[in-house]
Coordinates of C-alpha atoms in Angstrom, one line a residue:
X5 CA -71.5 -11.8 162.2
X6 CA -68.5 -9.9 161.4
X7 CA -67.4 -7.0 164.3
X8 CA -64.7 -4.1 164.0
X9 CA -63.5 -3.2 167.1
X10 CA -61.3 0.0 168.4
X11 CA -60.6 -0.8 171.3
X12 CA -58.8 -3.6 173.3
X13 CA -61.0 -4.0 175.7
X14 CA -62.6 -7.5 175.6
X15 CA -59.5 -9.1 174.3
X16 CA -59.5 -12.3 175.5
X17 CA -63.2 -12.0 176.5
X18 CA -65.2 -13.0 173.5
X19 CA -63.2 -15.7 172.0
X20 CA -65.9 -17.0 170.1
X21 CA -66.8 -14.3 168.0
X22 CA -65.5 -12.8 164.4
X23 CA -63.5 -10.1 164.1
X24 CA -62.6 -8.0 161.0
X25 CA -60.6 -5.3 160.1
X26 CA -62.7 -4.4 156.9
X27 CA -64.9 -1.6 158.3
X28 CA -67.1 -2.3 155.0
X29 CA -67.8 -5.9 155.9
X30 CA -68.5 -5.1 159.7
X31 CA -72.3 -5.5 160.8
X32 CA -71.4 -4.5 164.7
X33 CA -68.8 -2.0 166.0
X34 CA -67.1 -2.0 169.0
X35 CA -66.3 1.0 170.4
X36 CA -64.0 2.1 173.2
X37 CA -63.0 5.8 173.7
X38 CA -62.3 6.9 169.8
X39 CA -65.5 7.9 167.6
X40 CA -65.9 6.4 164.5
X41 CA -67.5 7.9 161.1
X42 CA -71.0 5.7 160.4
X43 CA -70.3 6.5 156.8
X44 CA -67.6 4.1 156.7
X45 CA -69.9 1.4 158.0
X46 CA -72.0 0.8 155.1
X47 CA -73.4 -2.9 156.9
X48 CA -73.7 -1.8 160.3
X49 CA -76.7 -2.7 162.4
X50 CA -75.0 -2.0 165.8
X51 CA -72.7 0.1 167.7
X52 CA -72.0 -0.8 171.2
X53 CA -69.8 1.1 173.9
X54 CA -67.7 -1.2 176.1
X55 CA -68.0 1.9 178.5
X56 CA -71.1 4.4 180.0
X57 CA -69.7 7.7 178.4
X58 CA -71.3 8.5 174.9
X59 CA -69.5 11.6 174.0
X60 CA -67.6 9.4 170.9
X61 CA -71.0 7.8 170.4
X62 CA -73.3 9.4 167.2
X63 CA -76.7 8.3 168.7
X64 CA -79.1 10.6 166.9
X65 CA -77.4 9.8 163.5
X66 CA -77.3 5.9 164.1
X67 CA -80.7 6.3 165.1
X68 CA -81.5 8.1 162.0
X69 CA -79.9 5.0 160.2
X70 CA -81.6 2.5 161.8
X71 CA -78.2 1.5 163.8
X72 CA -78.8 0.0 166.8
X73 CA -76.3 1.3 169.9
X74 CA -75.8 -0.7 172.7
X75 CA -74.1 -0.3 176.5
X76 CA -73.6 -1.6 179.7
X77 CA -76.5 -2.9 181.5
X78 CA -76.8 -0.7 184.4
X79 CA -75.6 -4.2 186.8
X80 CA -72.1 -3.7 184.7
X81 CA -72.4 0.4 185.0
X82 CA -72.6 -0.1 188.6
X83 CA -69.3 -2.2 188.7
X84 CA -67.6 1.0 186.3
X85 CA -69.0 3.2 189.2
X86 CA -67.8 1.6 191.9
X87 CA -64.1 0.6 190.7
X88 CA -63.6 4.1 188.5
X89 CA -64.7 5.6 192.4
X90 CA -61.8 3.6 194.2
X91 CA -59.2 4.3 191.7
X92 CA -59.9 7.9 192.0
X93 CA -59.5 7.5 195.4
X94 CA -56.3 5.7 195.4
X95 CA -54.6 8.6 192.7
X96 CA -56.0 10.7 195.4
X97 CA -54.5 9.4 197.9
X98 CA -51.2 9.0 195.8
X99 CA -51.2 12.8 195.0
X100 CA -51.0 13.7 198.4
X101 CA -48.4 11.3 199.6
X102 CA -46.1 12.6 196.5
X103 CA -43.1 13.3 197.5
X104 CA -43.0 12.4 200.8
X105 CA -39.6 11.0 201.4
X106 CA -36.4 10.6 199.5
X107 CA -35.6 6.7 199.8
X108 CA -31.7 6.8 198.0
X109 CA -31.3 9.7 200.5
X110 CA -33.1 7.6 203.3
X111 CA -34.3 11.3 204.1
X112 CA -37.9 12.5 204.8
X113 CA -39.9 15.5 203.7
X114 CA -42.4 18.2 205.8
X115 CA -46.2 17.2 205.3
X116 CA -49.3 17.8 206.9
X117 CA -51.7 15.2 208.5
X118 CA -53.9 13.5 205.6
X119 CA -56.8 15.0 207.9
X120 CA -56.0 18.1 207.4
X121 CA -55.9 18.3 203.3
X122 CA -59.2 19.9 201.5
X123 CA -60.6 17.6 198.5
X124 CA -62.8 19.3 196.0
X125 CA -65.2 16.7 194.0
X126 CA -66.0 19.0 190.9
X127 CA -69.2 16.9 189.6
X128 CA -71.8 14.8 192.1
X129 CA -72.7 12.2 189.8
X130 CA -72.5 8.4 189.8
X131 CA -68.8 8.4 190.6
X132 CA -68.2 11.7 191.8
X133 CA -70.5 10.9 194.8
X134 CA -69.2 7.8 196.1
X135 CA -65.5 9.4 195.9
X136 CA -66.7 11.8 198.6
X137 CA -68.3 9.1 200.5
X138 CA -65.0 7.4 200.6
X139 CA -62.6 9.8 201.3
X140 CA -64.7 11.6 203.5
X141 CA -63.2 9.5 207.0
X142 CA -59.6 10.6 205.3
X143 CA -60.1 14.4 204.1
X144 CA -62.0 17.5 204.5
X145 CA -64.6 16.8 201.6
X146 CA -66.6 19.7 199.5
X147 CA -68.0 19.5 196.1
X148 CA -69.4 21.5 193.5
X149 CA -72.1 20.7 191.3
X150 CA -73.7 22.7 188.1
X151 CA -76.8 21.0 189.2
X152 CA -76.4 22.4 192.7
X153 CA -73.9 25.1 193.1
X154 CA -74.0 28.6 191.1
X155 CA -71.1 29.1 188.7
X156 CA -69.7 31.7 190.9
X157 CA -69.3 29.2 193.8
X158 CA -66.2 27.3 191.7
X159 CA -63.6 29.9 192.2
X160 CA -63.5 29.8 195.8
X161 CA -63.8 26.2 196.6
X162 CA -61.0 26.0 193.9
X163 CA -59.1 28.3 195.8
X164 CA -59.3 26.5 199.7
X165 CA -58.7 22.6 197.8
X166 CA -55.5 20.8 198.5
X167 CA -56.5 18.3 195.3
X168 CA -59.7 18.4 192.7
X169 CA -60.8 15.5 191.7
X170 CA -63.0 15.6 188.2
X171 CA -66.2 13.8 187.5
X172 CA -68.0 15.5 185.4
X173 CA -69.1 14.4 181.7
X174 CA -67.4 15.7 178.0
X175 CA -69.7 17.6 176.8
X176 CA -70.0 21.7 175.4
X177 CA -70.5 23.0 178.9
X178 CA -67.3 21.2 180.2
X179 CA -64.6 20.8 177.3
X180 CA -61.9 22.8 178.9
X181 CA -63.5 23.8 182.3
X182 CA -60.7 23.2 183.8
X183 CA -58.7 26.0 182.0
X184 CA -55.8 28.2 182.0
X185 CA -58.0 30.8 184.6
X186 CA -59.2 27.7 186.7
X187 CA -55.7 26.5 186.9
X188 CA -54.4 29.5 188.1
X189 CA -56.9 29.6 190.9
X190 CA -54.9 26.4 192.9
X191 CA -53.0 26.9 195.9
X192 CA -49.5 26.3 195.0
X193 CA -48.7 22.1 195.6
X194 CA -52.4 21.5 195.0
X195 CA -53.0 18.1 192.6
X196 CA -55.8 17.5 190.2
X197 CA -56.8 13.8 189.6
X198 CA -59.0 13.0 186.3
X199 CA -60.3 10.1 185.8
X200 CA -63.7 12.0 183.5
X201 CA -62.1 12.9 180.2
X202 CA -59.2 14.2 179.1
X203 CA -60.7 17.5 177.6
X204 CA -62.4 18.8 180.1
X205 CA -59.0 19.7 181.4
X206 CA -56.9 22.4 178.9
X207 CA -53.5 20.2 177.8
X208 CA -51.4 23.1 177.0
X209 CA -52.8 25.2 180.3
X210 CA -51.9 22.0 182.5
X211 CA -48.8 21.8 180.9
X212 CA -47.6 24.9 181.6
X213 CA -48.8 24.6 185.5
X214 CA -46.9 21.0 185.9
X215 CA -43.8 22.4 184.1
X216 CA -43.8 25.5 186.5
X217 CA -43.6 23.2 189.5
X218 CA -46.2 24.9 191.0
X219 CA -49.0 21.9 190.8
X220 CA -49.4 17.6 190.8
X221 CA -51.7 16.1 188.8
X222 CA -52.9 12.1 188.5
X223 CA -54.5 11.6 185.0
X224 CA -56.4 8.3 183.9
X225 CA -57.8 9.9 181.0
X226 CA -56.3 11.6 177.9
X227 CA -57.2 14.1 175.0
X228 CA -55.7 11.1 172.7
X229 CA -55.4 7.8 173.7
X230 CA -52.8 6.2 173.9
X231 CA -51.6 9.1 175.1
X232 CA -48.2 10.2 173.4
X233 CA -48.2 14.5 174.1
X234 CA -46.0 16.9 175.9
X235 CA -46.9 15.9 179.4
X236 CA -45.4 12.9 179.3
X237 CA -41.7 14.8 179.6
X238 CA -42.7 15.7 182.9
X239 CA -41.2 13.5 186.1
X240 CA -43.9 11.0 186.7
X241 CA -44.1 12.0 190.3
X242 CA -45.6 15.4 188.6
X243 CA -47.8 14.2 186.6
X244 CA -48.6 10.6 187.7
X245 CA -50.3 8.6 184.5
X246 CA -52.3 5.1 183.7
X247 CA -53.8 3.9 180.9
X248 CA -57.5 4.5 181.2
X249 CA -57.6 1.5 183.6
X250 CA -59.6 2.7 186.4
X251 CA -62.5 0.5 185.4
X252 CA -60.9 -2.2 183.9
X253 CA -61.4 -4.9 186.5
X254 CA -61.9 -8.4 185.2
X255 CA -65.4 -8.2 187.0
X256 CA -66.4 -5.2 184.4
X257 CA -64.9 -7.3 181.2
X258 CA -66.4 -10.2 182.1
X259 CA -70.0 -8.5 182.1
X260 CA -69.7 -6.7 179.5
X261 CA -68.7 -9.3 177.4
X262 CA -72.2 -10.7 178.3
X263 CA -73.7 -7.4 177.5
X264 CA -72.1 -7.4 174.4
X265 CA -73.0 -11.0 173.5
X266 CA -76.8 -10.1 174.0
X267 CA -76.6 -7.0 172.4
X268 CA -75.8 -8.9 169.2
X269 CA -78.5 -11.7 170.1
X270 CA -80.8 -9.3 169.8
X271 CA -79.8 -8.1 166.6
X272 CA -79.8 -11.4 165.1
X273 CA -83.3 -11.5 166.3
X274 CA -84.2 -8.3 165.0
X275 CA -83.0 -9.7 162.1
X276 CA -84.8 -13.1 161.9
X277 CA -88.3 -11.1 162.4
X278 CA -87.2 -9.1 159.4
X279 CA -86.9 -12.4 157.2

């Protein structure tokens, strides 16, 4: 069964299985964080997500096609939860240690007590819960919810946070919430960590922010990926940057692989009903 893939992924995770850069030969599609255009796919019987978002994912017009899509099982979301929940917690952590000293200058800068700095969780979801959990013996936690809070709510808690970290989904509601008018609500030194999706965060109104001086941010997640824009001229203790990694532990590869290898078990027995 021939698979194109976009993503690197499960490199080195599925050894035994045949890969192909012909998107016209393809039968399954791998898919990381770009979308891809079912037209081009004229043999494709599956799609399958090595992650849990499905913003890049066209279900209803697979479905329409009689393309299977496949993700995680929810044992392997649960490791994506957990690990994307202690990363965000360690750029956290990392944002508000920035700066701290000067080692060439053996000097050391004014801070406050880690106690004493307000977190904001913007998004109580599978993720954005367990970051509070965890940070919660370290920081003052809040959060805000659509699901909870009213719209109104955001600009103060905004206002009072020390860092935001995002955990929300990309979807109409949240492409640019955090925008040039958000932005400008931070105290001045406050950081925001992302480790959702790059667009629910405006590039050029974060740019303009980190280039000020005024704010931090930690980013895991980009509008592009690779990432190759303007915010990567900014000192990396400004804006602090990974590669979309905060999942990636070889716990998470190693079961999706097995998703993935029963995903396209079960098209091959869709497939031998069919005959």
């Amino acid at each position: 069964m021939q698979i194109w893939s976009n993503t690197k992924t499960l490199d080195g995770f599925v050894p035994n299985l045949t890969f192909t850069s012909d998107k016209a030969a393809a039968v399954v599609a791998l898919v990381g964080g770009k979308k891809i255009e079912l037209n081009d796919f004229p043999r494709l019987r599956g799609n399958f997500k090595t992650g849990v978002g499905r913003d890049n994912v066209p279900e209803a017009e697979a479905a329409q096609r009689g393309i299977a899509c496949g993700f995680p099982s929810p044992q392997t979301a649960e490791i994506i939860y957990e690990e994307t929940a202690n990363f965000a917690c360690h750029l956290i952590l990392q944002c508000a240690f920035a700066g701290a000293g000067d080692f060439a200058a053996w000097s050391k800068k004014d801070r406050r007590a880690l106690a004493s700095h307000r977190l904001l969780i913007v998004g109580g979801g599978d993720i954005g819960r367990p970051v509070a959990a965890k940070m919660a013996p370290f920081m003052q936690v809040d959060t805000f919810d659509v699901a909870i809070n009213k719209s109104e709510e955001l600009e103060a808690k905004v206002r009072a946070a020390d860092c935001i970290s995002l955990h929300v989904p990309l979807n109409a509601s949240t492409r640019d919430l955090i925008n040039r008018e958000v932005l400008g609500w931070m105290r001045d030194g406050a950081a925001l960590v992302n480790t959702a999706r790059g667009a629910v965060v405006s590039e050029e109104a974060l740019f303009e922010e980190l280039q000020s001086g005024r704010l931090r941010a930690a980013f895991d997640v980009f509008w592009n990926e690779p990432y190759a824009g303007k915010l990567l001229g900014l000192p990396g203790d400004r804006f602090i940057r990974s590669p979309h990694v905060a999942s990636t532990c070889r716990e998470f590869l190693a079961a999706t692989a097995a998703d993935l290898l029963r995903f396209i078990s079960g098209l091959d027995s869709a497939n031998a009903g069919k005959a």
